[in-house]
């Protein structure tokens, strides 16, 4: 069996507003558009990924929140209706997705072997979280590739960002190993925003772009700092500053996704491509791709 | 109508007592306590169950469930291996809508949600399935706003009480919450369950001791401390106690009973009953500000927008205290009208005539004066718009009449009071002609020296009903 590989790693945030603004057939509410900068960013990411052969999408969503260990979706097919509990006016989405249970189980087993608390989720009534669905939709609206879906362990809040990073660095390492051993080509998706301070009011027309801006200047500065590290191949500095960033920007990196992503990519020292940045109800969101082939001379 | 809160309960949020009470003796005792609470609620004759759930976080203010019959199968995000929870609830959508409106009247951001497939949270599902298994009592569920602090949570309760009083309901308030909420972060055998740490256990027992003494307001005032000591941060703050205490009139002399206290995967789970009957212990001190209207305590990162949208310039910060209108015989009171400045109702009915107390322009909820106050906080006269004030008076009159089942066309006689006849008569008269003048009541206009709040016009109305 040929060695598997990670063919791209992406920061792919999940505000349901992006799905709402696109008016896809799966989503019940309709809009007049909005958040185009980010949606065009996702368009560029899809275009880029369409040129990279891949078998599976491996995703970590901060809206499947687990306090007891890290969990993996563990049955082959999920379908149903997802209603966002916070923005039900925007997101009521009929989903239908396949899971690569074999790869999920392989990552699960390796994680267990290295001492992490892990569990396969095998209840067929389980409703897939809206973060997974939104990122899944924005990256691959046809849902025609299987996913591995990993929960977000809340260790940041139980312990600290440092403990979260220890766990996520390890989870990232075993994720990479399991992918390599599987012989599959995988795209890694960390589904989270950057700065994460929301407005507490919604405008009459939620997609009224005259009302959209970053929650505060401090949030903007943090987002730009992190994006700059990404674009200049300084992933290690992101990890180093993660405690300050997570606390001061109330960043959604608290869910561990970004640390895990950077670990699966062996903490990249090559530049990432920024496909788009924009704010959603005050929060900062970047769509970023680390194209691994660029770093591996033997591919293409 | 005389609605009131007939009981309060604190219940845990984990699914174990519902799904697997047999797997651990403590979980079984929690289940038995739920059953006891269920029977007590039934015996109390309650006709409404109000759930404030910490496992339903919200961002855009508070959300209130308003789907009359939500149905789904819930699976817990962590404890999915314990089984699935089918639910079908009886939600009082009308009450939900009224509460939402009462929230707006008190300056709160809130909305109702009524969508097929809306994910009702685990705390609410466990509470409703165990406390109200046959759906005999209609329920409402409200979220925990992650950004809300004490004022907002307190005012949320007061708005709820407005509706309970107005609709004459016998309500039971339930907070779905953990005590200490630190769980074991590893998988454990059910038989090994215990409170995560001795420190958490000691704090839980102290809090429960307070509750057993009926000292709910003391617990509420310790909320921030309790949260820091025994709660995982960034999980909803220990704020349900603010809500529950405000629902109970911020009292310290309730009759409390702890029905059970056990570990749930390390977290502290308690079923507590709080009866509004006074213990006769005497109500203890009350330290924190009482809040009637929400004018903001957050948006701290958005100072610019805050000041631009603030109603502060319209709102007198000084002036007489506001009163809850008394519920005397024949009294008609409206949440849609401003609070009285003394102990009198908005209106009183005698036979088929309705006598309104003097109505000014103050806005219900925010207390702002359209057209601006006539003097600043130091008593210096400032510019104001008599026409805007007069229009606001007429709108308040219309609201009170509507509440009483009367209407503008049934007004018989109006006495108007102006503090500055020379300056204001023309503007006042113009608005009169556009509004009340059409309905043809008799009118008397008097100049007087002052009114109790910094307003320029007030009207006294008699109408048929
Ligand atoms: Fe999110």
mmCIF file of N, CA, C and O in Angstrom, chain B residues 313-385:
data_model
loop_
_atom_site.group_PDB
_atom_site.id
_atom_site.type_symbol
_atom_site.label_atom_id
_atom_site.label_comp_id
_atom_site.label_asym_id
_atom_site.label_seq_id
_atom_site.Cartn_x
_atom_site.Cartn_y
_atom_site.Cartn_z
ATOM 1 N N UNK B 313 -29.590 60.208 27.116
ATOM 2 C CA UNK B 313 -29.911 61.626 27.061
ATOM 3 C C UNK B 313 -31.406 61.850 27.272
ATOM 4 O O UNK B 313 -31.832 62.915 27.656
ATOM 5 N N UNK B 314 -32.175 60.793 27.012
ATOM 6 C CA UNK B 314 -33.614 60.939 27.158
ATOM 7 C C UNK B 314 -34.091 60.547 28.550
ATOM 8 O O UNK B 314 -35.215 60.785 28.925
ATOM 9 N N UNK B 315 -33.210 59.891 29.289
ATOM 10 C CA UNK B 315 -33.665 59.243 30.506
ATOM 11 C C UNK B 315 -33.272 60.033 31.738
ATOM 12 O O UNK B 315 -32.092 60.238 31.973
ATOM 13 N N UNK B 316 -34.219 60.484 32.508
ATOM 14 C CA UNK B 316 -33.843 61.192 33.723
ATOM 15 C C UNK B 316 -33.241 60.214 34.716
ATOM 16 O O UNK B 316 -33.814 59.165 34.963
ATOM 17 N N UNK B 317 -32.063 60.524 35.237
ATOM 18 C CA UNK B 317 -31.474 59.600 36.191
ATOM 19 C C UNK B 317 -31.950 59.930 37.599
ATOM 20 O O UNK B 317 -31.914 59.104 38.481
ATOM 21 N N UNK B 318 -32.415 61.166 37.774
ATOM 22 C CA UNK B 318 -32.965 61.495 39.081
ATOM 23 C C UNK B 318 -34.481 61.455 38.986
ATOM 24 O O UNK B 318 -35.025 61.030 37.996
ATOM 25 N N UNK B 319 -35.162 61.908 39.987
ATOM 26 C CA UNK B 319 -36.616 61.897 39.936
ATOM 27 C C UNK B 319 -37.153 60.876 40.898
ATOM 28 O O UNK B 319 -36.418 60.119 41.510
ATOM 29 N N UNK B 320 -38.480 60.864 41.051
ATOM 30 C CA UNK B 320 -39.074 60.001 42.053
ATOM 31 C C UNK B 320 -38.889 58.531 41.704
ATOM 32 O O UNK B 320 -38.748 58.174 40.547
ATOM 33 N N UNK B 321 -38.916 57.677 42.731
ATOM 34 C CA UNK B 321 -38.799 56.239 42.524
ATOM 35 C C UNK B 321 -40.044 55.720 41.822
ATOM 36 O O UNK B 321 -41.121 56.304 41.926
ATOM 37 N N UNK B 322 -39.880 54.617 41.105
ATOM 38 C CA UNK B 322 -41.017 54.031 40.404
ATOM 39 C C UNK B 322 -41.629 52.921 41.257
ATOM 40 O O UNK B 322 -40.942 52.241 41.989
ATOM 41 N N UNK B 323 -42.919 52.731 41.122
ATOM 42 C CA UNK B 323 -43.648 51.760 41.936
ATOM 43 C C UNK B 323 -44.249 50.681 41.055
ATOM 44 O O UNK B 323 -44.585 50.923 39.902
ATOM 45 N N UNK B 324 -44.391 49.512 41.636
ATOM 46 C CA UNK B 324 -45.225 48.492 41.011
ATOM 47 C C UNK B 324 -46.663 48.940 41.238
ATOM 48 O O UNK B 324 -47.067 49.191 42.375
ATOM 49 N N UNK B 325 -47.471 49.053 40.175
ATOM 50 C CA UNK B 325 -48.847 49.489 40.401
ATOM 51 C C UNK B 325 -49.600 48.467 41.266
ATOM 52 O O UNK B 325 -49.454 47.273 41.067
ATOM 53 N N UNK B 326 -50.356 48.913 42.264
ATOM 54 C CA UNK B 326 -51.053 47.983 43.155
ATOM 55 C C UNK B 326 -52.223 47.298 42.446
ATOM 56 O O UNK B 326 -52.797 47.829 41.510
ATOM 57 N N UNK B 327 -52.558 46.114 42.923
ATOM 58 C CA UNK B 327 -53.621 45.312 42.305
ATOM 59 C C UNK B 327 -54.909 45.451 43.120
ATOM 60 O O UNK B 327 -55.469 44.460 43.561
ATOM 61 N N UNK B 328 -55.386 46.678 43.332
ATOM 62 C CA UNK B 328 -56.616 46.859 44.103
ATOM 63 C C UNK B 328 -57.822 46.460 43.272
ATOM 64 O O UNK B 328 -57.716 46.238 42.073
ATOM 65 N N UNK B 329 -58.978 46.394 43.909
ATOM 66 C CA UNK B 329 -60.192 45.943 43.211
ATOM 67 C C UNK B 329 -60.503 46.876 42.037
ATOM 68 O O UNK B 329 -60.507 48.085 42.180
ATOM 69 N N UNK B 330 -60.763 46.289 40.894
ATOM 70 C CA UNK B 330 -61.094 47.078 39.718
ATOM 71 C C UNK B 330 -59.885 47.694 39.048
ATOM 72 O O UNK B 330 -60.001 48.385 38.048
ATOM 73 N N UNK B 331 -58.694 47.470 39.603
ATOM 74 C CA UNK B 331 -57.499 48.099 39.046
ATOM 75 C C UNK B 331 -57.142 47.489 37.696
ATOM 76 O O UNK B 331 -57.297 46.304 37.485
ATOM 77 N N UNK B 332 -56.681 48.346 36.795
ATOM 78 C CA UNK B 332 -56.188 47.886 35.505
ATOM 79 C C UNK B 332 -54.757 48.383 35.381
ATOM 80 O O UNK B 332 -54.505 49.583 35.487
ATOM 81 N N UNK B 333 -53.812 47.455 35.227
ATOM 82 C CA UNK B 333 -52.422 47.867 35.090
ATOM 83 C C UNK B 333 -51.854 47.282 33.810
ATOM 84 O O UNK B 333 -52.229 46.203 33.396
ATOM 85 N N UNK B 334 -50.942 48.018 33.211
ATOM 86 C CA UNK B 334 -50.403 47.574 31.930
ATOM 87 C C UNK B 334 -48.887 47.592 31.948
ATOM 88 O O UNK B 334 -48.277 48.567 32.365
ATOM 89 N N UNK B 335 -48.289 46.498 31.466
ATOM 90 C CA UNK B 335 -46.835 46.494 31.300
ATOM 91 C C UNK B 335 -46.426 47.395 30.161
ATOM 92 O O UNK B 335 -45.264 47.735 30.007
ATOM 93 N N UNK B 336 -47.404 47.727 29.337
ATOM 94 C CA UNK B 336 -47.096 48.547 28.170
ATOM 95 C C UNK B 336 -47.146 50.034 28.506
ATOM 96 O O UNK B 336 -46.967 50.880 27.658
ATOM 97 N N UNK B 337 -47.424 50.350 29.770
ATOM 98 C CA UNK B 337 -47.439 51.755 30.184
ATOM 99 C C UNK B 337 -46.339 51.973 31.218
ATOM 100 O O UNK B 337 -45.909 51.039 31.874
ATOM 101 N N UNK B 338 -45.867 53.234 31.370
ATOM 102 C CA UNK B 338 -44.772 53.469 32.318
ATOM 103 C C UNK B 338 -45.208 53.195 33.753
ATOM 104 O O UNK B 338 -46.374 53.332 34.094
ATOM 105 N N UNK B 339 -44.228 52.805 34.566
ATOM 106 C CA UNK B 339 -44.496 52.537 35.975
ATOM 107 C C UNK B 339 -44.964 53.796 36.693
ATOM 108 O O UNK B 339 -44.440 54.885 36.443
ATOM 109 N N UNK B 340 -45.921 53.678 37.628
ATOM 110 C CA UNK B 340 -46.360 54.853 38.393
ATOM 111 C C UNK B 340 -45.253 55.385 39.298
ATOM 112 O O UNK B 340 -44.320 54.665 39.615
ATOM 113 N N UNK B 341 -45.403 56.657 39.713
ATOM 114 C CA UNK B 341 -44.420 57.239 40.636
ATOM 115 C C UNK B 341 -44.958 57.254 42.058
ATOM 116 O O UNK B 341 -44.427 57.933 42.928
ATOM 117 N N UNK B 342 -45.979 56.488 42.308
ATOM 118 C CA UNK B 342 -46.530 56.356 43.648
ATOM 119 C C UNK B 342 -47.384 55.122 43.696
ATOM 120 O O UNK B 342 -47.488 54.386 42.711
ATOM 121 N N UNK B 343 -48.048 54.898 44.839
ATOM 122 C CA UNK B 343 -48.800 53.661 44.994
ATOM 123 C C UNK B 343 -50.219 53.829 44.451
ATOM 124 O O UNK B 343 -51.171 54.028 45.202
ATOM 125 N N UNK B 344 -50.346 53.838 43.136
ATOM 126 C CA UNK B 344 -51.669 53.936 42.514
ATOM 127 C C UNK B 344 -51.666 53.113 41.233
ATOM 128 O O UNK B 344 -50.610 52.907 40.630
ATOM 129 N N UNK B 345 -52.821 52.614 40.830
ATOM 130 C CA UNK B 345 -52.886 51.809 39.613
ATOM 131 C C UNK B 345 -52.918 52.705 38.378
ATOM 132 O O UNK B 345 -53.123 53.912 38.475
ATOM 133 N N UNK B 346 -52.720 52.117 37.204
ATOM 134 C CA UNK B 346 -52.825 52.882 35.960
ATOM 135 C C UNK B 346 -54.261 53.358 35.748
ATOM 136 O O UNK B 346 -54.496 54.443 35.228
ATOM 137 N N UNK B 347 -55.210 52.515 36.142
ATOM 138 C CA UNK B 347 -56.610 52.896 35.958
ATOM 139 C C UNK B 347 -57.469 52.118 36.934
ATOM 140 O O UNK B 347 -57.023 51.134 37.518
ATOM 141 N N UNK B 348 -58.705 52.581 37.123
ATOM 142 C CA UNK B 348 -59.614 51.841 37.984
ATOM 143 C C UNK B 348 -61.004 51.887 37.373
ATOM 144 O O UNK B 348 -61.467 52.948 36.938
ATOM 145 N N UNK B 349 -61.660 50.740 37.371
ATOM 146 C CA UNK B 349 -62.970 50.645 36.756
ATOM 147 C C UNK B 349 -64.050 50.717 37.823
ATOM 148 O O UNK B 349 -63.979 50.053 38.853
ATOM 149 N N UNK B 350 -65.071 51.546 37.558
ATOM 150 C CA UNK B 350 -66.238 51.610 38.440
ATOM 151 C C UNK B 350 -67.453 51.527 37.527
ATOM 152 O O UNK B 350 -67.653 52.402 36.686
ATOM 153 N N UNK B 351 -68.248 50.492 37.662
ATOM 154 C CA UNK B 351 -69.357 50.300 36.738
ATOM 155 C C UNK B 351 -68.814 50.206 35.327
ATOM 156 O O UNK B 351 -67.851 49.475 35.083
ATOM 157 N N UNK B 352 -69.399 50.998 34.412
ATOM 158 C CA UNK B 352 -68.865 50.938 33.047
ATOM 159 C C UNK B 352 -67.991 52.151 32.733
ATOM 160 O O UNK B 352 -67.785 52.516 31.599
ATOM 161 N N UNK B 353 -67.503 52.779 33.789
ATOM 162 C CA UNK B 353 -66.578 53.907 33.588
ATOM 163 C C UNK B 353 -65.172 53.535 34.050
ATOM 164 O O UNK B 353 -64.987 52.827 35.042
ATOM 165 N N UNK B 354 -64.198 54.061 33.326
ATOM 166 C CA UNK B 354 -62.806 53.778 33.632
ATOM 167 C C UNK B 354 -62.103 55.100 33.939
ATOM 168 O O UNK B 354 -62.125 56.019 33.121
ATOM 169 N N UNK B 355 -61.534 55.234 35.145
ATOM 170 C CA UNK B 355 -60.806 56.441 35.545
ATOM 171 C C UNK B 355 -59.314 56.167 35.442
ATOM 172 O O UNK B 355 -58.800 55.276 36.109
ATOM 173 N N UNK B 356 -58.616 56.930 34.593
ATOM 174 C CA UNK B 356 -57.171 56.740 34.475
ATOM 175 C C UNK B 356 -56.431 57.680 35.419
ATOM 176 O O UNK B 356 -56.825 58.837 35.575
ATOM 177 N N UNK B 357 -55.361 57.173 36.022
ATOM 178 C CA UNK B 357 -54.459 58.068 36.744
ATOM 179 C C UNK B 357 -53.789 58.974 35.719
ATOM 180 O O UNK B 357 -53.757 58.649 34.528
ATOM 181 N N UNK B 358 -53.226 60.094 36.174
ATOM 182 C CA UNK B 358 -52.588 61.032 35.253
ATOM 183 C C UNK B 358 -51.537 60.323 34.403
ATOM 184 O O UNK B 358 -50.694 59.607 34.935
ATOM 185 N N UNK B 359 -51.629 60.539 33.078
ATOM 186 C CA UNK B 359 -50.706 59.849 32.172
ATOM 187 C C UNK B 359 -49.715 60.850 31.593
ATOM 188 O O UNK B 359 -50.104 61.890 31.070
ATOM 189 N N UNK B 360 -48.432 60.543 31.723
ATOM 190 C CA UNK B 360 -47.376 61.382 31.154
ATOM 191 C C UNK B 360 -46.761 60.696 29.942
ATOM 192 O O UNK B 360 -47.232 59.648 29.509
ATOM 193 N N UNK B 361 -45.682 61.281 29.431
ATOM 194 C CA UNK B 361 -45.079 60.733 28.209
ATOM 195 C C UNK B 361 -44.004 59.675 28.425
ATOM 196 O O UNK B 361 -43.484 59.143 27.460
ATOM 197 N N UNK B 362 -43.631 59.356 29.679
ATOM 198 C CA UNK B 362 -42.525 58.424 29.883
ATOM 199 C C UNK B 362 -42.775 57.118 29.156
ATOM 200 O O UNK B 362 -43.893 56.627 29.126
ATOM 201 N N UNK B 363 -41.707 56.518 28.607
ATOM 202 C CA UNK B 363 -41.838 55.281 27.852
ATOM 203 C C UNK B 363 -41.783 54.082 28.782
ATOM 204 O O UNK B 363 -40.932 54.022 29.671
ATOM 205 N N UNK B 364 -42.687 53.128 28.550
ATOM 206 C CA UNK B 364 -42.626 51.913 29.354
ATOM 207 C C UNK B 364 -41.286 51.228 29.126
ATOM 208 O O UNK B 364 -40.753 51.266 28.024
ATOM 209 N N UNK B 365 -40.747 50.614 30.158
ATOM 210 C CA UNK B 365 -39.481 49.893 29.994
ATOM 211 C C UNK B 365 -38.295 50.805 30.145
ATOM 212 O O UNK B 365 -37.628 50.804 31.169
ATOM 213 N N UNK B 366 -38.036 51.656 29.160
ATOM 214 C CA UNK B 366 -36.815 52.472 29.217
ATOM 215 C C UNK B 366 -36.979 53.701 30.082
ATOM 216 O O UNK B 366 -36.005 54.271 30.550
ATOM 217 N N UNK B 367 -38.248 54.137 30.275
ATOM 218 C CA UNK B 367 -38.499 55.326 31.063
ATOM 219 C C UNK B 367 -38.038 56.601 30.367
ATOM 220 O O UNK B 367 -37.978 57.658 30.974
ATOM 221 N N UNK B 368 -37.628 56.500 29.123
ATOM 222 C CA UNK B 368 -37.173 57.677 28.384
ATOM 223 C C UNK B 368 -38.347 58.617 28.149
ATOM 224 O O UNK B 368 -39.506 58.202 28.149
ATOM 225 N N UNK B 369 -38.029 59.903 27.968
ATOM 226 C CA UNK B 369 -39.063 60.894 27.689
ATOM 227 C C UNK B 369 -38.924 61.344 26.239
ATOM 228 O O UNK B 369 -37.985 62.073 25.906
ATOM 229 N N UNK B 370 -39.833 60.939 25.366
ATOM 230 C CA UNK B 370 -39.742 61.391 23.974
ATOM 231 C C UNK B 370 -39.812 62.918 23.930
ATOM 232 O O UNK B 370 -40.615 63.527 24.631
ATOM 233 N N UNK B 371 -38.976 63.520 23.133
ATOM 234 C CA UNK B 371 -38.928 64.980 23.090
ATOM 235 C C UNK B 371 -37.992 65.548 24.136
ATOM 236 O O UNK B 371 -37.728 66.745 24.155
ATOM 237 N N UNK B 372 -37.487 64.665 25.024
ATOM 238 C CA UNK B 372 -36.493 65.092 26.000
ATOM 239 C C UNK B 372 -37.103 65.606 27.289
ATOM 240 O O UNK B 372 -38.238 66.087 27.311
ATOM 241 N N UNK B 373 -36.372 65.506 28.404
ATOM 242 C CA UNK B 373 -36.846 66.035 29.689
ATOM 243 C C UNK B 373 -36.784 67.568 29.685
ATOM 244 O O UNK B 373 -36.048 68.145 28.891
ATOM 245 N N UNK B 374 -37.554 68.202 30.571
ATOM 246 C CA UNK B 374 -37.600 69.666 30.560
ATOM 247 C C UNK B 374 -36.483 70.280 31.382
ATOM 248 O O UNK B 374 -36.247 71.467 31.321
ATOM 249 N N UNK B 375 -35.802 69.465 32.183
ATOM 250 C CA UNK B 375 -34.643 69.988 32.924
ATOM 251 C C UNK B 375 -33.619 68.879 33.086
ATOM 252 O O UNK B 375 -33.960 67.698 33.007
ATOM 253 N N UNK B 376 -32.349 69.269 33.292
ATOM 254 C CA UNK B 376 -31.301 68.261 33.444
ATOM 255 C C UNK B 376 -31.244 67.790 34.895
ATOM 256 O O UNK B 376 -32.044 68.212 35.729
ATOM 257 N N UNK B 377 -30.290 66.918 35.169
ATOM 258 C CA UNK B 377 -30.223 66.317 36.502
ATOM 259 C C UNK B 377 -29.963 67.355 37.593
ATOM 260 O O UNK B 377 -30.293 67.145 38.754
ATOM 261 N N UNK B 378 -29.355 68.496 37.206
ATOM 262 C CA UNK B 378 -29.091 69.540 38.196
ATOM 263 C C UNK B 378 -30.244 70.524 38.318
ATOM 264 O O UNK B 378 -30.144 71.522 39.035
ATOM 265 N N UNK B 379 -31.332 70.239 37.560
ATOM 266 C CA UNK B 379 -32.493 71.104 37.652
ATOM 267 C C UNK B 379 -32.483 72.280 36.699
ATOM 268 O O UNK B 379 -33.375 73.131 36.741
ATOM 269 N N UNK B 380 -31.470 72.376 35.820
ATOM 270 C CA UNK B 380 -31.424 73.481 34.864
ATOM 271 C C UNK B 380 -32.362 73.201 33.695
ATOM 272 O O UNK B 380 -32.370 72.093 33.175
ATOM 273 N N UNK B 381 -33.160 74.225 33.303
ATOM 274 C CA UNK B 381 -34.095 73.992 32.198
ATOM 275 C C UNK B 381 -33.351 73.651 30.907
ATOM 276 O O UNK B 381 -32.296 74.216 30.627
ATOM 277 N N UNK B 382 -33.877 72.715 30.142
ATOM 278 C CA UNK B 382 -33.286 72.398 28.836
ATOM 279 C C UNK B 382 -34.383 72.338 27.779
ATOM 280 O O UNK B 382 -35.569 72.253 28.104
ATOM 281 N N UNK B 383 -33.947 72.423 26.557
ATOM 282 C CA UNK B 383 -34.860 72.453 25.416
ATOM 283 C C UNK B 383 -35.590 71.108 25.295
ATOM 284 O O UNK B 383 -35.013 70.054 25.527
ATOM 285 N N UNK B 384 -36.885 71.144 24.986
ATOM 286 C CA UNK B 384 -37.632 69.893 24.785
ATOM 287 C C UNK B 384 -38.687 70.114 23.721
ATOM 288 O O UNK B 384 -38.968 71.245 23.323
ATOM 289 N N UNK B 385 -39.288 69.005 23.248
ATOM 290 C CA UNK B 385 -40.247 69.057 22.153
ATOM 291 C C UNK B 385 -41.630 68.716 22.698
ATOM 292 O O UNK B 385 -41.921 67.557 22.999
#
